[in-house]
Coordinates of N, CA, C and O in Angstrom, one line a residue:
X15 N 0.8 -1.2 0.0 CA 0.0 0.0 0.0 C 0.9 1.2 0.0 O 1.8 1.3 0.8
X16 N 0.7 2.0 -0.7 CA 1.7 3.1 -1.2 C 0.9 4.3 0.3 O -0.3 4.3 0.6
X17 N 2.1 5.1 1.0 CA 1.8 6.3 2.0 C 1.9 7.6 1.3 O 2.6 7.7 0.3
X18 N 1.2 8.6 1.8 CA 1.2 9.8 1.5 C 2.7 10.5 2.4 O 3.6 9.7 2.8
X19 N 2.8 11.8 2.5 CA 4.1 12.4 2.8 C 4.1 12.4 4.1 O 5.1 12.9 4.6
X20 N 3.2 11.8 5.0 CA 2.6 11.7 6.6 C 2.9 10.2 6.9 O 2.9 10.0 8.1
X21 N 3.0 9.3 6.1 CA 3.2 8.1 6.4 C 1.8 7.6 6.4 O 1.5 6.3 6.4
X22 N 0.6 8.6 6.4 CA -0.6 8.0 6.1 C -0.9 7.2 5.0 O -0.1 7.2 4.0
X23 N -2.1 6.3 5.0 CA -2.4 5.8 3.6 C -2.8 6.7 2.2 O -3.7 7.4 2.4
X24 N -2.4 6.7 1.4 CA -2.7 7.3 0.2 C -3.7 6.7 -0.8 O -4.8 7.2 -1.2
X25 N -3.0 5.3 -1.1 CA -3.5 4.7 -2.2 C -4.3 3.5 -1.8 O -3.8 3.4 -0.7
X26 N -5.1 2.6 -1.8 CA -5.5 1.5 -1.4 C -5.5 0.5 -2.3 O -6.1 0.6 -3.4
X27 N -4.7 -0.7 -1.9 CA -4.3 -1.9 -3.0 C -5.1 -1.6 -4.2 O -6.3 -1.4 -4.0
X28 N -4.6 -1.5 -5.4 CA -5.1 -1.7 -6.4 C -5.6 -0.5 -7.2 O -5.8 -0.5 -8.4
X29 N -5.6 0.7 -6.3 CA -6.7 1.8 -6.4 C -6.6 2.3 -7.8 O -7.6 2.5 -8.5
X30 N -4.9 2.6 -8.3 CA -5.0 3.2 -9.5 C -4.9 2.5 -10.3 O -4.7 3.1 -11.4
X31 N -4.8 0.8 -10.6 CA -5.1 0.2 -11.4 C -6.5 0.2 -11.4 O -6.7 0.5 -12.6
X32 N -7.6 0.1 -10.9 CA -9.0 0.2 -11.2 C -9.2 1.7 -11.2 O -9.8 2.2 -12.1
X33 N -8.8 2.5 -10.4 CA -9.3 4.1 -11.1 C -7.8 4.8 -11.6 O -7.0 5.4 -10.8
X34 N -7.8 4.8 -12.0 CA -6.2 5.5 -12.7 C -6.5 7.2 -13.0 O -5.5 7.9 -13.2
X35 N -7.8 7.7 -12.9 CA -7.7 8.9 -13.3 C -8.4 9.5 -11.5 O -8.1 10.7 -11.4
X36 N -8.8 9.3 -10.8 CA -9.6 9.7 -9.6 C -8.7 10.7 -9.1 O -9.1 11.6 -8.4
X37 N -7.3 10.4 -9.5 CA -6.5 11.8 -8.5 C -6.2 12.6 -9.5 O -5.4 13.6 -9.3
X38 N -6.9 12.4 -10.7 CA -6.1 14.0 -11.9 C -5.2 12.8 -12.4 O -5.2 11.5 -12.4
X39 N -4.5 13.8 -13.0 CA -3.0 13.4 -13.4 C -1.7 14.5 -13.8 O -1.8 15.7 -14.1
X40 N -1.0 14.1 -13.8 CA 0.2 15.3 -14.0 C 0.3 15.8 -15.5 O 0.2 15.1 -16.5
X41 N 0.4 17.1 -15.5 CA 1.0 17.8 -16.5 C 2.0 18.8 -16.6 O 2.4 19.6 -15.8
X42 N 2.3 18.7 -17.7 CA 3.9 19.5 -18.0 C 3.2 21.2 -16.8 O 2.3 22.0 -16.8
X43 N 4.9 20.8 -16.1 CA 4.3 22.2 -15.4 C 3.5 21.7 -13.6 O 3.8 21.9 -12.4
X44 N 2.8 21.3 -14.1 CA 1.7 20.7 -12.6 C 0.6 19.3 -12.8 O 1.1 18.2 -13.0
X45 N -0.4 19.4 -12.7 CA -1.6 18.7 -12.8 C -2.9 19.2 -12.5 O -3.3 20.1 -11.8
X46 N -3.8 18.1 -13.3 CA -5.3 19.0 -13.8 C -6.1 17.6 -12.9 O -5.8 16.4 -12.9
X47 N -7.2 18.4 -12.4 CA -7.9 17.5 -11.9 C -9.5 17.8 -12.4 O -10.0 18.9 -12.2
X48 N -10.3 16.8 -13.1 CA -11.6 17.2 -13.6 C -12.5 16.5 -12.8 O -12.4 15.3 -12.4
X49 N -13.9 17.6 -12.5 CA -15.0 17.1 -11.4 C -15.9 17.5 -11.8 O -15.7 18.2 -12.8
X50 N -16.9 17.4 -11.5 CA -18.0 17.4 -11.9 C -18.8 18.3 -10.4 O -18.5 18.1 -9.3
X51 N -20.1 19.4 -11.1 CA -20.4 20.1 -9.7 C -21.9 19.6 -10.1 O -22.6 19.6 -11.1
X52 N -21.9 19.2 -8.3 CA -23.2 18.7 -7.8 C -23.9 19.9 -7.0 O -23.5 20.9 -6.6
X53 N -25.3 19.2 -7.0 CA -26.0 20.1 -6.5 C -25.9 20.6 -5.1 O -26.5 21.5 -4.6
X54 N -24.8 19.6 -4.3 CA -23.7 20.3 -2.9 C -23.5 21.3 -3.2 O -23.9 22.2 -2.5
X55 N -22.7 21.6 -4.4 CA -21.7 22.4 -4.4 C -22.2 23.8 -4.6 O -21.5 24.8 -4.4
X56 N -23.5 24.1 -5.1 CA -24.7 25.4 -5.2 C -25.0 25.9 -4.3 O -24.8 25.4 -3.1
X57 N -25.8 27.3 -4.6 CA -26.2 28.0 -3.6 C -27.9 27.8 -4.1 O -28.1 27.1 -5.2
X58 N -28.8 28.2 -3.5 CA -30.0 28.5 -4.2 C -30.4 28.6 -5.4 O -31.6 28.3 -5.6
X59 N -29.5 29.2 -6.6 CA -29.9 29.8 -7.8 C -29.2 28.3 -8.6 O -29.3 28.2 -9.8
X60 N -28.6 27.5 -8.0 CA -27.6 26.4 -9.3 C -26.2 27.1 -9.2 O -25.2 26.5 -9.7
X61 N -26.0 27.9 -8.7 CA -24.5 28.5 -9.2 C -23.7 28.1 -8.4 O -24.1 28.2 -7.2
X62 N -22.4 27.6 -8.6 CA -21.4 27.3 -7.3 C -21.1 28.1 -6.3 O -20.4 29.1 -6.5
X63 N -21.4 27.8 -5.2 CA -20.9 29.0 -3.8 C -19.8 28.9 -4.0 O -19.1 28.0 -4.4
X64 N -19.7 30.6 -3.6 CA -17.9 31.0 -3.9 C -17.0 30.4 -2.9 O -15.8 30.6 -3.2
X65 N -17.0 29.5 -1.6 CA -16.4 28.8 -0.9 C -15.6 27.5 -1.4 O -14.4 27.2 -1.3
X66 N -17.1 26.9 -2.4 CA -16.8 25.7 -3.0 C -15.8 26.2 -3.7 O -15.3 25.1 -4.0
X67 N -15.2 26.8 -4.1 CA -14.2 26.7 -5.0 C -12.6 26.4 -4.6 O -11.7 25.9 -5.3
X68 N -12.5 27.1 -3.4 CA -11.7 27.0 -2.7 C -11.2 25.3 -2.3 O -10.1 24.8 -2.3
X69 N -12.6 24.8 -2.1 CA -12.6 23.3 -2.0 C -12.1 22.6 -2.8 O -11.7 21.5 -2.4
X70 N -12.0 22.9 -4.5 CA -11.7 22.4 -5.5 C -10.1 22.6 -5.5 O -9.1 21.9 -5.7
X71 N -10.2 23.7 -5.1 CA -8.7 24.0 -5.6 C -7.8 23.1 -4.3 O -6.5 22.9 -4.3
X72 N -8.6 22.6 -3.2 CA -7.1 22.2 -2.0 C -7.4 20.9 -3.0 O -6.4 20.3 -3.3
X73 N -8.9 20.3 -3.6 CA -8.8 19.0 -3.9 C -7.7 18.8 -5.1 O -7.7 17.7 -5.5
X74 N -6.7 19.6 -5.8 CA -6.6 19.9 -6.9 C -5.0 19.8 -6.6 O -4.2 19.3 -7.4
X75 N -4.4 20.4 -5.2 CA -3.2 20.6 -4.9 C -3.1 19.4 -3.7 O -2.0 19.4 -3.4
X76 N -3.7 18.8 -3.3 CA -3.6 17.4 -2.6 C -3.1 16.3 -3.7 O -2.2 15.4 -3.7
X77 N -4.0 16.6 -4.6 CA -4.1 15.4 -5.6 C -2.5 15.8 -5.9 O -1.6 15.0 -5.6
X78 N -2.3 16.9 -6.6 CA -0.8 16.9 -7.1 C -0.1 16.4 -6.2 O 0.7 15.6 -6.5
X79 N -0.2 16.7 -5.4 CA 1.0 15.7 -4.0 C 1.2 14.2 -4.3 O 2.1 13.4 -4.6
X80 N -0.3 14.1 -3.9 CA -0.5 12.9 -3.9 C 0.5 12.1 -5.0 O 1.5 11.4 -4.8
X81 N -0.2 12.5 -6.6 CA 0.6 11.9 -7.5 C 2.1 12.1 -7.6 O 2.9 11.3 -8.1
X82 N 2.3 13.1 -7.2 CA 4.3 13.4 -7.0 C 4.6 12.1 -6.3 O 5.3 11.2 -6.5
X83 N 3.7 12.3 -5.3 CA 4.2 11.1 -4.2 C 4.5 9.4 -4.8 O 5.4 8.7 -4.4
X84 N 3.6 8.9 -5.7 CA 3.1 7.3 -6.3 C 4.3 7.9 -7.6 O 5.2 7.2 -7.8
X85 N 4.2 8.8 -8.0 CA 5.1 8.7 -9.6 C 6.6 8.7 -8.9 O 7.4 7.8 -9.3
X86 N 7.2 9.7 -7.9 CA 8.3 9.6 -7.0 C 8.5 8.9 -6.1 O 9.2 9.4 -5.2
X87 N 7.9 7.7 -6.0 CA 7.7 7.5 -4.3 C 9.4 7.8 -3.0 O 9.4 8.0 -1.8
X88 N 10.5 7.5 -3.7 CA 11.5 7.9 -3.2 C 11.3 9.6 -2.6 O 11.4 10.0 -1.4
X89 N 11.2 10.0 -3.3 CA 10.7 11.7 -3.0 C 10.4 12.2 -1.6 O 11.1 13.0 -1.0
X90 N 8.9 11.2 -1.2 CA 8.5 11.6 0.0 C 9.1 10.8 1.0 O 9.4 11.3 2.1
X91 N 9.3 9.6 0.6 CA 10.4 9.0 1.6 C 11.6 10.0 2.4 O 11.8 10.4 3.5
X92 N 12.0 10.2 1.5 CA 13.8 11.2 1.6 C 12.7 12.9 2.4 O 13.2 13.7 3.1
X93 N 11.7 13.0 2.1 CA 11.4 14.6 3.0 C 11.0 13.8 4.3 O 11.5 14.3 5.3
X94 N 10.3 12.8 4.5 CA 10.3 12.7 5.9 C 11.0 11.9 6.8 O 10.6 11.6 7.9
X95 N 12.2 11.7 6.2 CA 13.4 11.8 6.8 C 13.8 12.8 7.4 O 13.9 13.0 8.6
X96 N 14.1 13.9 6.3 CA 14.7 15.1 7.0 C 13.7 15.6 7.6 O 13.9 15.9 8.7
X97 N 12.5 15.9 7.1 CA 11.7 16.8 8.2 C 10.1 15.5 8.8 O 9.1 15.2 8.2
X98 N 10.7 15.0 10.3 CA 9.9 14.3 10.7 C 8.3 14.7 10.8 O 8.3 15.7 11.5
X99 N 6.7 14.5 10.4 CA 5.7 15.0 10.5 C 5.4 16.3 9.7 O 4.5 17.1 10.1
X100 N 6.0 16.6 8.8 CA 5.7 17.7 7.4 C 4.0 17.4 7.3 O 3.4 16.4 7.4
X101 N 3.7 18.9 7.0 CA 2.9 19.1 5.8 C 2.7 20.5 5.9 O 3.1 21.3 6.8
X102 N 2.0 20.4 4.6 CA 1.9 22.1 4.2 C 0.6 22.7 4.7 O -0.4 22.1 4.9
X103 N 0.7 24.0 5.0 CA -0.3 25.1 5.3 C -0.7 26.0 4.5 O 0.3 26.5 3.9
X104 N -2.0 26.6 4.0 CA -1.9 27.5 3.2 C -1.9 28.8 3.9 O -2.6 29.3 4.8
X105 N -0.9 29.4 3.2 CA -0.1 30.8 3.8 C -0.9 32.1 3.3 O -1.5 32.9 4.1
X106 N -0.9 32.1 2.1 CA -1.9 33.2 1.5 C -2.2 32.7 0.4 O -1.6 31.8 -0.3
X107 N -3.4 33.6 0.0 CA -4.7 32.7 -1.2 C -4.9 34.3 -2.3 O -5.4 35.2 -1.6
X108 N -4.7 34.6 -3.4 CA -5.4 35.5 -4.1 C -6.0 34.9 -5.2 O -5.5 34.2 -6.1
X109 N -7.9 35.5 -4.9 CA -8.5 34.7 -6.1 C -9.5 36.0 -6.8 O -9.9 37.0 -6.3
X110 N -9.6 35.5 -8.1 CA -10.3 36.3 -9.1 C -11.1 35.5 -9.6 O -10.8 34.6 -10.3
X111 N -12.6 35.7 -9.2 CA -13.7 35.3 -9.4 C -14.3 35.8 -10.8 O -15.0 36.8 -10.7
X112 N -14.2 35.1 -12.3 CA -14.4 35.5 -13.2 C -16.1 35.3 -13.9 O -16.8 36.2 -14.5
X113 N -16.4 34.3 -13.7 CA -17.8 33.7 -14.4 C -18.3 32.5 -13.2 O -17.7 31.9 -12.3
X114 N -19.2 32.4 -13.6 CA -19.9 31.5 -12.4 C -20.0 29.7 -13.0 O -20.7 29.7 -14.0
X115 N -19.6 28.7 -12.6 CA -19.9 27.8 -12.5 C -21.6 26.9 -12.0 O -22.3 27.1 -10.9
X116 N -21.9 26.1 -13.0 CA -23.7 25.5 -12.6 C -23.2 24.4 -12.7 O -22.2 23.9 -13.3
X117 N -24.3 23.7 -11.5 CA -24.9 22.6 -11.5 C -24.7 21.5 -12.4 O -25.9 21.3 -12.8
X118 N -24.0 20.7 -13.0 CA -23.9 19.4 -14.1 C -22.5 19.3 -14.8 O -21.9 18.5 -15.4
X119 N -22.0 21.0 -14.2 CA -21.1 21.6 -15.7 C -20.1 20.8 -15.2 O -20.2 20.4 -14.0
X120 N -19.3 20.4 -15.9 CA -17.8 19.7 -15.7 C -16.8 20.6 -15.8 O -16.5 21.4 -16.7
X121 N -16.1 20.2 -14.6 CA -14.8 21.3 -14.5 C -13.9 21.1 -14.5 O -13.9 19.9 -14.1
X122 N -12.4 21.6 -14.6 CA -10.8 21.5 -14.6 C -10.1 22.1 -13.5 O -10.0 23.3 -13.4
X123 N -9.8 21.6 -13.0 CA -8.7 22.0 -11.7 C -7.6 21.9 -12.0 O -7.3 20.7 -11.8
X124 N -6.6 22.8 -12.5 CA -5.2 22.8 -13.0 C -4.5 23.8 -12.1 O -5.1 24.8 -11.6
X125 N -3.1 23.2 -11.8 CA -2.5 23.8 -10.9 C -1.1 23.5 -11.2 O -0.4 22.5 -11.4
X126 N -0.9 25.0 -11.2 CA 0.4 24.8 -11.9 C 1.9 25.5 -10.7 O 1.6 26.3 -9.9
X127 N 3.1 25.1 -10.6 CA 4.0 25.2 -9.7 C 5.0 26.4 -10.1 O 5.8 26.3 -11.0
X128 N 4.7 27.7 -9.0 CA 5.2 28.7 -10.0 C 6.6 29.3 -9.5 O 7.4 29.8 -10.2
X129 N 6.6 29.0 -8.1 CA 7.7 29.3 -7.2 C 8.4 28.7 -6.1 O 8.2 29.3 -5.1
X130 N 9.2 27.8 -6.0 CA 9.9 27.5 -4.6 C 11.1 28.4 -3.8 O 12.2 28.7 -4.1
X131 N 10.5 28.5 -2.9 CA 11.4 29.4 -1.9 C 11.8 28.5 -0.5 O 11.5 27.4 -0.3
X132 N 12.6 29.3 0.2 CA 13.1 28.4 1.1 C 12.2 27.5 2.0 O 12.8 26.5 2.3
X133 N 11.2 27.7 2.4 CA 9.9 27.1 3.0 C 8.6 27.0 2.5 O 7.7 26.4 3.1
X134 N 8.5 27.5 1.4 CA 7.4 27.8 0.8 C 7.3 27.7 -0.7 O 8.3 27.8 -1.4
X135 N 6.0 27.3 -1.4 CA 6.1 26.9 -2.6 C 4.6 28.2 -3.1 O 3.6 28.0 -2.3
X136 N 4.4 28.7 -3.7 CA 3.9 29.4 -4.7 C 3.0 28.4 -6.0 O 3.6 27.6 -6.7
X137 N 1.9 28.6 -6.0 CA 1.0 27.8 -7.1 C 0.2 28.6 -7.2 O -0.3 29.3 -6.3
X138 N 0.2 28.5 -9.2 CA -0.8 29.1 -9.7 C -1.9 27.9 -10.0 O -1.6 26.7 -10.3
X139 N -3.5 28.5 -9.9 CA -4.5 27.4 -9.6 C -5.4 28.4 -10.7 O -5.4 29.6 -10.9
X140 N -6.0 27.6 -11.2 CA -7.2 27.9 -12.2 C -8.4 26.7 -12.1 O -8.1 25.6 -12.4
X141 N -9.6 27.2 -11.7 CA -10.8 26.0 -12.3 C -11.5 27.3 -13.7 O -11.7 28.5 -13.9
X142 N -11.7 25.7 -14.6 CA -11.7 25.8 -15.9 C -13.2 25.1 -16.2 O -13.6 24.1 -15.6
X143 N -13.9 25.7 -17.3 CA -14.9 25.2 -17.9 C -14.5 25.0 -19.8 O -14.8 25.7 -20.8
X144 N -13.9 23.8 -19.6 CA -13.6 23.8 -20.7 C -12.4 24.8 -21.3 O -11.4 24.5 -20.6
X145 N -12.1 25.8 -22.2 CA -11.3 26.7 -22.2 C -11.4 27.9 -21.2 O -10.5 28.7 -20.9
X146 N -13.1 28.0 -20.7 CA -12.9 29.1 -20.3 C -12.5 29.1 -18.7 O -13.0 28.3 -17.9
X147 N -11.6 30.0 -18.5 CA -11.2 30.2 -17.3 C -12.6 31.3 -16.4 O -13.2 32.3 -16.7
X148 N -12.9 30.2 -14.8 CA -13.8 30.9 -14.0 C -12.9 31.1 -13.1 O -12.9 32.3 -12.9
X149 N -12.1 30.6 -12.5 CA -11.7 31.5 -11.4 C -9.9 31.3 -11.0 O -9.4 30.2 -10.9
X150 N -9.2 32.2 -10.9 CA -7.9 32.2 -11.1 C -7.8 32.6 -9.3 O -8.7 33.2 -8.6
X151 N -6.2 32.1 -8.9 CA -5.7 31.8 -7.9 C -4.3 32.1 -7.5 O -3.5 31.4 -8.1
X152 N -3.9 32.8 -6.9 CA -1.6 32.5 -6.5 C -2.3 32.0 -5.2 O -3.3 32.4 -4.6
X153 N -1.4 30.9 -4.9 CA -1.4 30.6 -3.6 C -0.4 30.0 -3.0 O 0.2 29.0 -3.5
X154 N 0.0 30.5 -1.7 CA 1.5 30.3 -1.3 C 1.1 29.4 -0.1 O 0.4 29.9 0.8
X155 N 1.5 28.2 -0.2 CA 1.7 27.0 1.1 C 3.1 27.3 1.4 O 4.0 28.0 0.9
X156 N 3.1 26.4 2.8 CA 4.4 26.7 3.8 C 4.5 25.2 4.2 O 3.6 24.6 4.6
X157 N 5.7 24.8 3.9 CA 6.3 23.7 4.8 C 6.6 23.5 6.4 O 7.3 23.9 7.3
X158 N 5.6 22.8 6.1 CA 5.8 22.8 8.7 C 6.4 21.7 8.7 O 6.1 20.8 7.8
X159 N 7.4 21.6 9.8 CA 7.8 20.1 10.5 C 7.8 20.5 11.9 O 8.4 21.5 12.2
X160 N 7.1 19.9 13.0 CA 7.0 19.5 14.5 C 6.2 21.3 14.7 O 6.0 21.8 15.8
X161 N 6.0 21.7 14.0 CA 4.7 22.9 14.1 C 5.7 24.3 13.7 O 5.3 25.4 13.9
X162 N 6.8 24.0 13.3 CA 7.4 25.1 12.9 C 7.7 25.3 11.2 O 7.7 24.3 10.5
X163 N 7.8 26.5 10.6 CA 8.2 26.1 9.2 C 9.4 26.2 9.5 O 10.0 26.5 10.5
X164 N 10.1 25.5 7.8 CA 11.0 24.5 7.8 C 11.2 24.7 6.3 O 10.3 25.0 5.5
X165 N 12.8 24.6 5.8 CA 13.4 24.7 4.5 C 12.9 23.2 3.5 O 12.9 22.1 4.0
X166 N 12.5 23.4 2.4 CA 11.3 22.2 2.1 C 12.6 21.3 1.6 O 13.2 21.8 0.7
X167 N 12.9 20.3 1.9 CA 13.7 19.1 1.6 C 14.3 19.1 0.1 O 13.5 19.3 -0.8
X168 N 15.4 18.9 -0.2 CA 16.2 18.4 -1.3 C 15.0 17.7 -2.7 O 14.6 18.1 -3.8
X169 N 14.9 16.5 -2.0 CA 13.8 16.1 -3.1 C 12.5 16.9 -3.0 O 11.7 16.8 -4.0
X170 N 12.3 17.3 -2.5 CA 10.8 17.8 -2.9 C 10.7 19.3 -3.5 O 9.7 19.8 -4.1
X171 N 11.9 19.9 -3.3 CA 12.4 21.2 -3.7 C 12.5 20.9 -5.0 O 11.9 21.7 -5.7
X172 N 13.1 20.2 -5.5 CA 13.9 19.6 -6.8 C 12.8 19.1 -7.7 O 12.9 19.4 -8.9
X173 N 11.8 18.3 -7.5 CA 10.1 18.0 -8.0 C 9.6 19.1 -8.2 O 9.3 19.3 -9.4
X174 N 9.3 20.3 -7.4 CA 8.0 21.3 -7.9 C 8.9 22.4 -8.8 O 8.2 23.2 -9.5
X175 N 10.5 22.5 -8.8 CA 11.2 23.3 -9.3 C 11.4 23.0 -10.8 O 11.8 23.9 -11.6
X176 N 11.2 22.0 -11.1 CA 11.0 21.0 -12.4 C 9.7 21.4 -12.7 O 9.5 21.6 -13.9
X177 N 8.8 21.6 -11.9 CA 7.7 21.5 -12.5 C 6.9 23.2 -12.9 O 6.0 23.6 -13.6
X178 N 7.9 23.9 -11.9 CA 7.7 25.4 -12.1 C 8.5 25.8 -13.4 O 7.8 26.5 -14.2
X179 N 9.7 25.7 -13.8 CA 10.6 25.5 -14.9 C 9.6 25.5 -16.4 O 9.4 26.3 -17.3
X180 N 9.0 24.0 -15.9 CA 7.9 24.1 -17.1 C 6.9 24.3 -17.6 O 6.4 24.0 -18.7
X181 N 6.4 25.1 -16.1 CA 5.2 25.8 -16.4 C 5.6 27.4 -16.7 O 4.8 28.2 -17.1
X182 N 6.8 27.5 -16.7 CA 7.4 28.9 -17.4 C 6.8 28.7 -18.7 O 5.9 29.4 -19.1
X183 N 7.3 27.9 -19.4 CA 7.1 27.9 -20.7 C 5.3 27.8 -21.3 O 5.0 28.0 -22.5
X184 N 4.5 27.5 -20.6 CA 3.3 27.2 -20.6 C 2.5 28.8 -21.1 O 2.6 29.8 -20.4
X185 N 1.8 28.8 -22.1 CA 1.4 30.1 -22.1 C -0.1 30.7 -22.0 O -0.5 31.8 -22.3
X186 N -0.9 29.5 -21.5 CA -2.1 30.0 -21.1 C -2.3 30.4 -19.9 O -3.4 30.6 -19.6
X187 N -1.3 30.6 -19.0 CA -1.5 30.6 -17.4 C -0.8 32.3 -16.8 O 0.4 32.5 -16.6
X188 N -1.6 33.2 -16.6 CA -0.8 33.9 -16.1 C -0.2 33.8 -15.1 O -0.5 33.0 -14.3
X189 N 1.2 35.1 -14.9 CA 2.1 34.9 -13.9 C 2.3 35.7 -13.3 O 3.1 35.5 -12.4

């Protein structure tokens, strides 16, 4: 059974050979995750409450871990070594609420890796209707170990710096 960066369970025997797409998947740059909005996810009128979205987007940057974690698994091994009990916090959030998301619509959760700094990592987040962009995101997580932040580990620095690199070149995402 493959662990998350906590030593928790991640994956459950078998999981992504029978669902292979449930966590997204990686793309040049980051990973996109597609969902579908239920009638949870509305306010009164069909339209997605502006909270829900927020919810999309941690579902969207977990999953990215997540898969860093199964496609690297050495990765998260080697950070919780060095930093015993890690995980990330989100530090600050800037979002631009463009067009409204309904009820049935199917959506894209792309999240792309725009900055690593010494404790902290920078993601650009977009949920997507198809081409059109509804709502854009920077959002800066922090590396904690034993409740303090903490310089984010060799391998894990080296994964989202790769992945920021080539979301440079990506040109639908602003920066």
């Amino acid at each position: 059974m493959k662990t998350d960066i906590t030593g928790e369970r991640a994956t459950a025997p078998g999981e992504l050979e029978r669902h292979p797409h449930l966590a997204g998947r990686l793309i040049p740059g980051g990973h996109a995750l597609v969902l579908r909005v239920y009638y949870e996810d509305t306010d009164f009128s069909g339209i997605v409450y502006h909270a829900n979205y927020l919810r999309f987007m941690e579902r969207g940057r977990s999953d990215y871990m997540r898969l860093l974690g199964v496609v690297q698994g050495d990765l998260f091994a080697q950070a919780a070594e060095e930093a015993p009990g890690f995980h990330f916090v989100v530090r600050s959030m800037q979002l631009d609420f463009l067009k409204p998301a309904r009820i049935d619509d199917v959506l894209e959760v792309v999240t792309l890796s725009r900055d690593v700094a010494g404790a902290s990592i920078t993601l650009l987040q977009q949920v997507k209707r198809g081409d059109e962009v509804l709502v854009s995101a920077t959002v800066r997580v922090a590396f904690v170990s034993q409740g303090r932040a903490k310089r984010i580990p060799d391998s894990l620095r080296q994964a989202t710096m790769e992945d920021a690199r080539a979301a440079d070149a990506l040109p639908d995402m602003k920066r």
